[in-house]
Amino acid sequence: MAECDGELNLSPFAISRASALLALGVVLAAVTAGFGPVLAMALYQSPARADPYLFQVVRFTLLQASLSAALSVAFAIPFARGLARRRFAGKDVLVNLLGLPLSLPAIVVVLGIVQIYGRQGWFGGVIEVYGLTGILLAHVFFNLPLAARILLGQLAAIPSESFRLGAQLGFRDRDVWTRIEWPQLARALPGVAILIFLLCTASFTVVLTLGGGPRATTLEVAIYQALRFDFDPPRAASLALIQLAICGSLVLLSYGFSPGAVGMPSLGRFASRYDGTSIAARMADGFAIAMALLLLLPPLLGITLPGLANLSIGSDLLPAAGTSLAIGLASALLAVLIVWPLAQLAARSHWWRRLTPLAMLLGLMVPPAVLATGWFIVLARFSTVSVPAAVLVVGMNALMALPFSYTALAPAVAVAAQRYDRLCSSLGLAGYRRMIVVDLAVLRQPLGLAFLMAAIVSLGDLTAIMLFGSQDFATLPSLIYRQMGTYRMASASGTALILTLFTFVLISLANRWSVADDKA
Amino acid sequence: MKKILTALFALFALAVPATARETLTIYTYDSFVSDWGPGAKIKEAFEKTCDCTIKWVAPGDGVAVLNRLKLEGKNTKADVVLGLDTNLTAEAASTGLFGKHGVDLSLARTPVAWTDEIFMPFDFAHFAVVYDSQAIKQPPTSLDELVNGDPTQKIVLEDPRSSTPGLGFLLWMKSVYGDKAGEAWKKLRPRILTTAPGWSDAYALFTKGEAPMVLSYTTSPAYHMIAEKTDRYKAASFSEGHYLQIEVAGLIDASPNRALAQKFLQFMMGPGFQDQIPTNNWMLPAGATSAPLPPAFDTLVKPTKTLLFTPEDVAQNRRAWIDEWLNAMAN
């Protein structure tokens, strides 16, 4: 019996620590295998020169990325709060729509924005779309929904007891905000902001196409140039190091501000809200939701409506949709398998809570072109069998999806750990049994969200598929790109519509599944 | 154990004749072998002439093909590399991987006499400013008119750092303006709506009507005439001449299938290959076709003067010229 007790106390930690170490090892190995060889080539040759243009590039990168992150978050906070407080017809559809932008390749979004605000657009001349404004508009279109979705998840995780208690204590809306909502949001904000910042730092097509000229360039473009046209790995490596240093220190800084508190226990029922009944509150919520819709819906229509006239189900469409789905599911599974043990350990260990988010973001900080080159060198040198392109695409997609999945899952895991750890250990539930009986049941929704977000990121990927893909292996985004590359702009708009519908159906099915499961 | 080994060996020995059909691995750019490209039909035609199989490998665009080759070095699995242009051949040749093609140089029907013994051309087209005839009644008739023209009439260009046509236009400007290219870029700057990362991004903006002009090829209007039955989009003829893009192929010297590779390059210059080029790759054939080109091609701009730097000039100066462009455009 004593033996048994010892095992009970030890095993949950031992198992989760071993699998978390394994997951972390996989991530670090993937990033090192990518960056290492390029760095090594840099060491053999002379380093890059620092020129004035480089400073301009760094300055512009930082400027547009911080503005994009700030704007996205600023719009997302009232939007998410409005969504959390209000019940209205079509709300579910709206929440599902939030997943769409991430699944769209950048050029598709750029063309959608141009369709609306461009010189010949439906609202042409309202704003000048070529320049910083256009870049910010596109980045907010991508990232406001992302931020809103994560923040909404945070607000939904507030136990209903908190609101009931607030109501009993006579909280006004402002008190609810400062005592209940804001503390919960504040936990996720640094993570969301830094995620958006990094995504915009790595922005390429949006910045070049809408930027107007080489004045608007990100480091990512400079790295791409160094690796491709100049085939100058040393310069690419030093530029990537600059990017890594800037992004890395910002990540560390932002997590320094993160309170990292853990939520309160609750029965886990969906919260009934007693606040926000005044006319002013209704109007504020309505305004916030309307503003967000005004930013999101026009470009979405600009993407989908032109496609309506060009819908054709070619012989290439079904295989591409199948490949997209398979790669999306495989990448999402891989991402969740990595994120799960790390989130579990981070919920219980101070050190891991600091370390893990940094590791999750590594794949976003090292440019994909550098990763691809490094992987290629390593495989060419050490692998005797040729690794199928699909494996590399899935690997890179999973790596890029990690921060999304982690942000969706980690806070909920932390809450569940605090809520159920004592109960589980008193019941003697541990290890895989606990995972199946408790964790999978209470964490089904955030787990589903983590999976869905990774799948969405992978569905919209054009980077990895372009770096590793081969001609007999096309996803929907690469099909769009190939159609555009052979003058078939109209067919490409039809395929973009199908990609949008396809993602929307997937998101709706996933959400229906998770809701249905809640009722059961 | 010994028996198993013997059995395995026997199995292996049996398996060899089945795979003895030679496989020719050809590295090329993505759109060449996409569903609409010429790749599939060329494969079919060549496989009829030999007891062999063509395996296409498409790691991206032409630049990506060259980089793949540099990364693989002597271990490359390529037998033939198809789809580099003359701006890349000097660098490609300096890898030391390519051997002489041994094809009769006089088979090359290019606007400039062909002398390269390592790379053989398979198609070409001149760069051109393509305009929307519904938006522009009087297109520029020279590069100088484009540079100095009405800044409210915009053009979409491609970035020379990430795009082949972008680099082509940079070289065009350089060959017309020489040392004054930087100033010319500054004058052109207000006319540029945006500099897209690639040809397809730029062309999509153009066909959406965002700008009445785009940098593309003299052959672009042929696509619209043949596939879309419209002559709305036309190429402007420039009096200074047009910069030329020639796409080439070469064989890997150390390839175990060198003889087959050579046979392919020979085949490349004939109708089995060339017939697929005009209406699938939308370029002009650099070898013999079995029939005259479709009538739409007769209506295309035929530059009276061809501009082209030598591959060596491009390799030596590309970076300096891109920096010159950056200085003019980014400050």
CSV table of N, CA and C in Angstrom, one decimal, chain A residues 331-439:
chain,number,residue,atom,x,y,z
A,331,SER,N,-1.2,18.2,-39.0
A,331,SER,CA,-0.4,19.3,-38.3
A,331,SER,C,-1.0,19.6,-36.9
A,332,ALA,N,-2.4,19.7,-36.9
A,332,ALA,CA,-3.1,20.0,-35.7
A,332,ALA,C,-2.9,19.0,-34.6
A,333,LEU,N,-2.9,17.7,-35.1
A,333,LEU,CA,-2.7,16.6,-34.1
A,333,LEU,C,-1.3,16.7,-33.5
A,334,LEU,N,-0.3,16.9,-34.4
A,334,LEU,CA,1.1,17.0,-33.9
A,334,LEU,C,1.2,18.2,-33.0
A,335,ALA,N,0.6,19.4,-33.4
A,335,ALA,CA,0.8,20.6,-32.5
A,335,ALA,C,0.1,20.3,-31.1
A,336,VAL,N,-1.0,19.7,-31.1
A,336,VAL,CA,-1.7,19.4,-29.8
A,336,VAL,C,-0.9,18.4,-29.0
A,337,LEU,N,-0.4,17.4,-29.6
A,337,LEU,CA,0.4,16.4,-28.9
A,337,LEU,C,1.6,17.1,-28.2
A,338,ILE,N,2.2,18.1,-28.9
A,338,ILE,CA,3.3,18.8,-28.3
A,338,ILE,C,2.9,19.8,-27.2
A,339,VAL,N,1.8,20.5,-27.5
A,339,VAL,CA,1.3,21.5,-26.5
A,339,VAL,C,0.8,20.9,-25.3
A,340,TRP,N,0.1,19.8,-25.4
A,340,TRP,CA,-0.6,19.2,-24.2
A,340,TRP,C,0.3,19.0,-23.0
A,341,PRO,N,1.3,18.2,-23.1
A,341,PRO,CA,2.2,17.9,-21.9
A,341,PRO,C,2.8,19.2,-21.4
A,342,LEU,N,3.2,20.1,-22.4
A,342,LEU,CA,3.9,21.3,-21.9
A,342,LEU,C,2.9,22.2,-21.1
A,343,ALA,N,1.7,22.3,-21.6
A,343,ALA,CA,0.7,23.1,-20.9
A,343,ALA,C,0.4,22.5,-19.5
A,344,GLN,N,0.4,21.1,-19.4
A,344,GLN,CA,0.2,20.5,-18.1
A,344,GLN,C,1.3,20.8,-17.1
A,345,LEU,N,2.5,20.7,-17.6
A,345,LEU,CA,3.6,21.0,-16.7
A,345,LEU,C,3.7,22.5,-16.4
A,346,ALA,N,3.4,23.3,-17.4
A,346,ALA,CA,3.5,24.8,-17.1
A,346,ALA,C,2.4,25.2,-16.1
A,347,ALA,N,1.3,24.4,-16.0
A,347,ALA,CA,0.3,24.8,-15.0
A,347,ALA,C,0.8,24.5,-13.6
A,348,ARG,N,1.8,23.7,-13.5
A,348,ARG,CA,2.2,23.2,-12.1
A,348,ARG,C,3.6,23.7,-11.7
A,349,SER,N,4.3,24.3,-12.7
A,349,SER,CA,5.7,24.7,-12.3
A,349,SER,C,6.0,26.1,-12.8
A,350,HIS,N,6.5,26.9,-11.9
A,350,HIS,CA,6.7,28.3,-12.2
A,350,HIS,C,7.7,28.4,-13.3
A,351,TRP,N,8.8,27.6,-13.3
A,351,TRP,CA,9.8,27.7,-14.3
A,351,TRP,C,9.3,27.4,-15.7
A,352,TRP,N,8.5,26.3,-15.8
A,352,TRP,CA,8.0,25.9,-17.1
A,352,TRP,C,7.0,26.9,-17.6
A,353,ARG,N,6.3,27.6,-16.7
A,353,ARG,CA,5.3,28.6,-17.1
A,353,ARG,C,6.1,29.7,-17.8
A,354,ARG,N,7.3,30.0,-17.4
A,354,ARG,CA,8.1,31.1,-18.0
A,354,ARG,C,8.7,30.6,-19.3
A,355,LEU,N,9.2,29.4,-19.3
A,355,LEU,CA,10.0,28.8,-20.4
A,355,LEU,C,9.2,28.4,-21.6
A,356,THR,N,8.0,27.8,-21.3
A,356,THR,CA,7.3,27.2,-22.4
A,356,THR,C,6.8,28.2,-23.5
A,357,PRO,N,6.2,29.4,-23.1
A,357,PRO,CA,5.7,30.2,-24.1
A,357,PRO,C,6.9,30.7,-25.1
A,358,LEU,N,8.0,30.9,-24.5
A,358,LEU,CA,9.2,31.3,-25.3
A,358,LEU,C,9.5,30.2,-26.3
A,359,ALA,N,9.5,28.9,-25.9
A,359,ALA,CA,9.8,27.8,-26.8
A,359,ALA,C,8.7,27.7,-27.8
A,360,MET,N,7.5,27.9,-27.4
A,360,MET,CA,6.4,27.8,-28.4
A,360,MET,C,6.5,28.8,-29.5
A,361,LEU,N,7.1,30.0,-29.2
A,361,LEU,CA,7.2,31.1,-30.2
A,361,LEU,C,8.4,31.0,-31.1
A,362,LEU,N,9.3,30.1,-30.7
A,362,LEU,CA,10.6,30.0,-31.5
A,362,LEU,C,10.3,29.8,-33.0
A,363,GLY,N,9.3,28.9,-33.3
A,363,GLY,CA,9.0,28.6,-34.7
A,363,GLY,C,8.6,29.8,-35.5
A,364,LEU,N,8.1,30.8,-34.7
A,364,LEU,CA,7.6,32.1,-35.4
A,364,LEU,C,8.8,33.1,-35.5
A,365,MET,N,9.8,32.9,-34.6
A,365,MET,CA,10.8,33.9,-34.6
A,365,MET,C,11.9,33.6,-35.6
A,366,VAL,N,12.1,32.3,-35.9
A,366,VAL,CA,13.1,32.0,-36.9
A,366,VAL,C,12.4,31.9,-38.3
A,367,PRO,N,12.8,32.7,-39.3
A,367,PRO,CA,12.1,32.7,-40.5
A,367,PRO,C,11.9,31.3,-41.2
A,368,PRO,N,10.8,31.0,-41.7
A,368,PRO,CA,10.6,29.7,-42.4
A,368,PRO,C,11.6,29.4,-43.4
A,369,ALA,N,12.0,30.4,-44.2
A,369,ALA,CA,13.0,30.1,-45.3
A,369,ALA,C,14.3,29.6,-44.7
A,370,VAL,N,14.7,30.2,-43.5
A,370,VAL,CA,15.9,29.7,-42.8
A,370,VAL,C,15.7,28.3,-42.3
A,371,LEU,N,14.5,28.0,-41.7
A,371,LEU,CA,14.2,26.7,-41.2
A,371,LEU,C,14.3,25.7,-42.3
A,372,ALA,N,13.7,26.0,-43.4
A,372,ALA,CA,13.6,25.1,-44.6
A,372,ALA,C,15.0,24.8,-45.1
A,373,THR,N,15.8,25.8,-45.2
A,373,THR,CA,17.2,25.6,-45.7
A,373,THR,C,18.0,24.7,-44.8
A,374,GLY,N,17.9,25.0,-43.5
A,374,GLY,CA,18.6,24.1,-42.5
A,374,GLY,C,18.1,22.7,-42.5
A,375,TRP,N,16.8,22.5,-42.5
A,375,TRP,CA,16.3,21.1,-42.6
A,375,TRP,C,16.8,20.4,-43.8
A,376,PHE,N,16.8,21.2,-44.9
A,376,PHE,CA,17.2,20.6,-46.1
A,376,PHE,C,18.7,20.1,-46.0
A,377,ILE,N,19.5,21.0,-45.5
A,377,ILE,CA,20.9,20.6,-45.4
A,377,ILE,C,21.1,19.4,-44.5
A,378,VAL,N,20.4,19.4,-43.3
A,378,VAL,CA,20.5,18.3,-42.4
A,378,VAL,C,20.0,17.0,-43.1
A,379,LEU,N,18.9,17.0,-43.8
A,379,LEU,CA,18.4,15.8,-44.4
A,379,LEU,C,19.3,15.3,-45.5
A,380,ALA,N,19.8,16.3,-46.3
A,380,ALA,CA,20.7,15.8,-47.4
A,380,ALA,C,22.0,15.2,-46.8
A,381,ARG,N,22.4,15.6,-45.6
A,381,ARG,CA,23.7,15.1,-45.1
A,381,ARG,C,23.5,13.8,-44.3
A,382,PHE,N,22.4,13.8,-43.5
A,382,PHE,CA,22.3,12.7,-42.6
A,382,PHE,C,21.3,11.6,-42.9
A,383,SER,N,20.3,12.0,-43.8
A,383,SER,CA,19.3,11.0,-44.0
A,383,SER,C,19.5,10.2,-45.2
A,384,THR,N,19.4,8.9,-45.0
A,384,THR,CA,19.6,8.0,-46.2
A,384,THR,C,18.4,7.8,-47.0
A,385,VAL,N,17.2,7.9,-46.3
A,385,VAL,CA,16.0,7.8,-47.1
A,385,VAL,C,15.5,9.2,-47.4
A,386,SER,N,14.8,9.4,-48.5
A,386,SER,CA,14.3,10.7,-48.7
A,386,SER,C,13.0,10.9,-48.0
A,387,VAL,N,12.9,12.0,-47.2
A,387,VAL,CA,11.7,12.3,-46.4
A,387,VAL,C,10.6,12.9,-47.3
A,388,PRO,N,9.4,12.3,-47.2
A,388,PRO,CA,8.4,12.8,-48.1
A,388,PRO,C,8.1,14.3,-47.8
A,389,ALA,N,7.8,15.0,-48.8
A,389,ALA,CA,7.5,16.5,-48.7
A,389,ALA,C,6.4,16.7,-47.7
A,390,ALA,N,5.4,15.8,-47.7
A,390,ALA,CA,4.2,16.0,-46.8
A,390,ALA,C,4.7,16.0,-45.3
A,391,VAL,N,5.7,15.2,-45.0
A,391,VAL,CA,6.1,15.1,-43.6
A,391,VAL,C,6.7,16.5,-43.2
A,392,LEU,N,7.5,17.1,-44.1
A,392,LEU,CA,8.2,18.3,-43.8
A,392,LEU,C,7.1,19.5,-43.7
A,393,VAL,N,6.1,19.4,-44.6
A,393,VAL,CA,5.1,20.4,-44.6
A,393,VAL,C,4.3,20.4,-43.2
A,394,VAL,N,4.0,19.1,-42.9
A,394,VAL,CA,3.2,18.9,-41.6
A,394,VAL,C,4.1,19.4,-40.4
A,395,GLY,N,5.4,19.1,-40.4
A,395,GLY,CA,6.3,19.5,-39.4
A,395,GLY,C,6.3,21.0,-39.2
A,396,MET,N,6.5,21.7,-40.4
A,396,MET,CA,6.7,23.1,-40.3
A,396,MET,C,5.3,23.8,-39.9
A,397,ASN,N,4.2,23.3,-40.4
A,397,ASN,CA,2.9,23.8,-40.1
A,397,ASN,C,2.7,23.6,-38.6
A,398,ALA,N,3.0,22.5,-38.0
A,398,ALA,CA,2.8,22.3,-36.6
A,398,ALA,C,3.6,23.2,-35.8
A,399,LEU,N,4.8,23.4,-36.2
A,399,LEU,CA,5.7,24.3,-35.5
A,399,LEU,C,5.2,25.8,-35.5
A,400,MET,N,4.6,26.2,-36.7
A,400,MET,CA,4.0,27.5,-36.8
A,400,MET,C,2.7,27.6,-36.0
A,401,ALA,N,2.1,26.5,-35.8
A,401,ALA,CA,0.8,26.5,-35.1
A,401,ALA,C,0.9,26.4,-33.6
A,402,LEU,N,2.1,26.1,-33.1
A,402,LEU,CA,2.3,25.9,-31.6
A,402,LEU,C,1.8,27.0,-30.8
A,403,PRO,N,2.2,28.3,-31.1
A,403,PRO,CA,1.8,29.4,-30.2
A,403,PRO,C,0.3,29.5,-30.2
A,404,PHE,N,-0.4,29.3,-31.3
A,404,PHE,CA,-1.9,29.4,-31.3
A,404,PHE,C,-2.5,28.4,-30.4
A,405,SER,N,-2.1,27.2,-30.6
A,405,SER,CA,-2.6,26.1,-29.8
A,405,SER,C,-2.3,26.3,-28.3
A,406,TYR,N,-1.1,26.7,-28.0
A,406,TYR,CA,-0.7,26.9,-26.6
A,406,TYR,C,-1.5,28.0,-26.0
A,407,THR,N,-1.7,29.1,-26.7
A,407,THR,CA,-2.5,30.2,-26.2
A,407,THR,C,-3.9,29.8,-25.9
A,408,ALA,N,-4.4,28.9,-26.7
A,408,ALA,CA,-5.8,28.5,-26.6
A,408,ALA,C,-6.0,27.5,-25.4
A,409,LEU,N,-4.9,26.7,-25.2
A,409,LEU,CA,-5.0,25.6,-24.2
A,409,LEU,C,-4.5,25.9,-22.8
A,410,ALA,N,-3.3,26.6,-22.8
A,410,ALA,CA,-2.6,26.7,-21.5
A,410,ALA,C,-3.4,27.3,-20.4
A,411,PRO,N,-4.2,28.5,-20.6
A,411,PRO,CA,-4.9,29.0,-19.5
A,411,PRO,C,-5.9,28.1,-18.9
A,412,ALA,N,-6.6,27.4,-19.8
A,412,ALA,CA,-7.6,26.4,-19.3
A,412,ALA,C,-7.0,25.3,-18.5
A,413,VAL,N,-5.9,24.8,-19.0
A,413,VAL,CA,-5.2,23.7,-18.3
A,413,VAL,C,-4.8,24.2,-16.9
A,414,ALA,N,-4.3,25.4,-16.8
A,414,ALA,CA,-3.9,26.0,-15.5
A,414,ALA,C,-5.1,26.0,-14.6
A,415,VAL,N,-6.3,26.4,-15.1
A,415,VAL,CA,-7.5,26.5,-14.2
A,415,VAL,C,-7.9,25.1,-13.8
A,416,ALA,N,-7.8,24.1,-14.7
A,416,ALA,CA,-8.2,22.8,-14.4
A,416,ALA,C,-7.3,22.1,-13.4
A,417,ALA,N,-6.0,22.5,-13.5
A,417,ALA,CA,-5.1,21.9,-12.6
A,417,ALA,C,-5.4,22.4,-11.2
A,418,GLN,N,-5.7,23.7,-11.1
A,418,GLN,CA,-5.9,24.2,-9.7
A,418,GLN,C,-7.2,23.6,-9.2
A,419,ARG,N,-8.2,23.4,-10.1
A,419,ARG,CA,-9.5,23.0,-9.7
A,419,ARG,C,-9.5,21.5,-9.2
A,420,TYR,N,-8.8,20.7,-10.0
A,420,TYR,CA,-9.0,19.3,-9.8
A,420,TYR,C,-7.8,18.5,-9.2
A,421,ASP,N,-6.6,19.2,-9.1
A,421,ASP,CA,-5.5,18.4,-8.7
A,421,ASP,C,-5.7,17.7,-7.3
A,422,ARG,N,-6.2,18.5,-6.4
A,422,ARG,CA,-6.4,18.0,-5.0
A,422,ARG,C,-7.4,16.8,-5.0
A,423,LEU,N,-8.5,17.1,-5.8
A,423,LEU,CA,-9.6,16.1,-5.9
A,423,LEU,C,-9.0,14.8,-6.5
A,424,CYS,N,-8.3,14.9,-7.5
A,424,CYS,CA,-7.7,13.8,-8.2
A,424,CYS,C,-6.8,13.0,-7.3
A,425,SER,N,-5.9,13.7,-6.6
A,425,SER,CA,-4.9,13.0,-5.8
A,425,SER,C,-5.6,12.4,-4.6
A,426,SER,N,-6.7,13.0,-4.1
A,426,SER,CA,-7.5,12.3,-3.0
A,426,SER,C,-8.2,11.1,-3.5
A,427,LEU,N,-8.6,11.1,-4.8
A,427,LEU,CA,-9.3,9.9,-5.4
A,427,LEU,C,-8.3,8.9,-5.9
A,428,GLY,N,-7.0,9.3,-5.9
A,428,GLY,CA,-6.0,8.4,-6.4
A,428,GLY,C,-6.0,8.3,-7.9
A,429,LEU,N,-6.5,9.3,-8.6
A,429,LEU,CA,-6.5,9.4,-10.0
A,429,LEU,C,-5.2,10.0,-10.5
A,430,ALA,N,-4.5,9.3,-11.4
A,430,ALA,CA,-3.3,9.9,-11.9
A,430,ALA,C,-3.0,9.4,-13.3
A,431,GLY,N,-2.0,10.0,-13.9
A,431,GLY,CA,-1.4,9.5,-15.1
A,431,GLY,C,-2.5,9.5,-16.2
A,432,TYR,N,-2.4,8.4,-17.0
A,432,TYR,CA,-3.3,8.3,-18.2
A,432,TYR,C,-4.8,8.2,-17.7
A,433,ARG,N,-5.0,7.5,-16.6
A,433,ARG,CA,-6.4,7.4,-16.1
A,433,ARG,C,-7.0,8.8,-15.8
A,434,ARG,N,-6.2,9.6,-15.2
A,434,ARG,CA,-6.7,10.9,-14.9
A,434,ARG,C,-6.9,11.7,-16.2
A,435,MET,N,-6.0,11.5,-17.1
A,435,MET,CA,-6.2,12.3,-18.4
A,435,MET,C,-7.5,11.9,-19.0
A,436,ILE,N,-7.8,10.6,-19.0
A,436,ILE,CA,-9.1,10.2,-19.7
A,436,ILE,C,-10.3,10.6,-18.9
A,437,VAL,N,-10.3,10.3,-17.6
A,437,VAL,CA,-11.5,10.5,-16.8
A,437,VAL,C,-11.7,12.0,-16.5
A,438,VAL,N,-10.7,12.7,-16.2
A,438,VAL,CA,-10.9,14.1,-15.8
A,438,VAL,C,-10.5,15.1,-16.9
A,439,ASP,N,-9.2,15.1,-17.3
A,439,ASP,CA,-8.7,16.2,-18.2
A,439,ASP,C,-9.5,16.3,-19.5
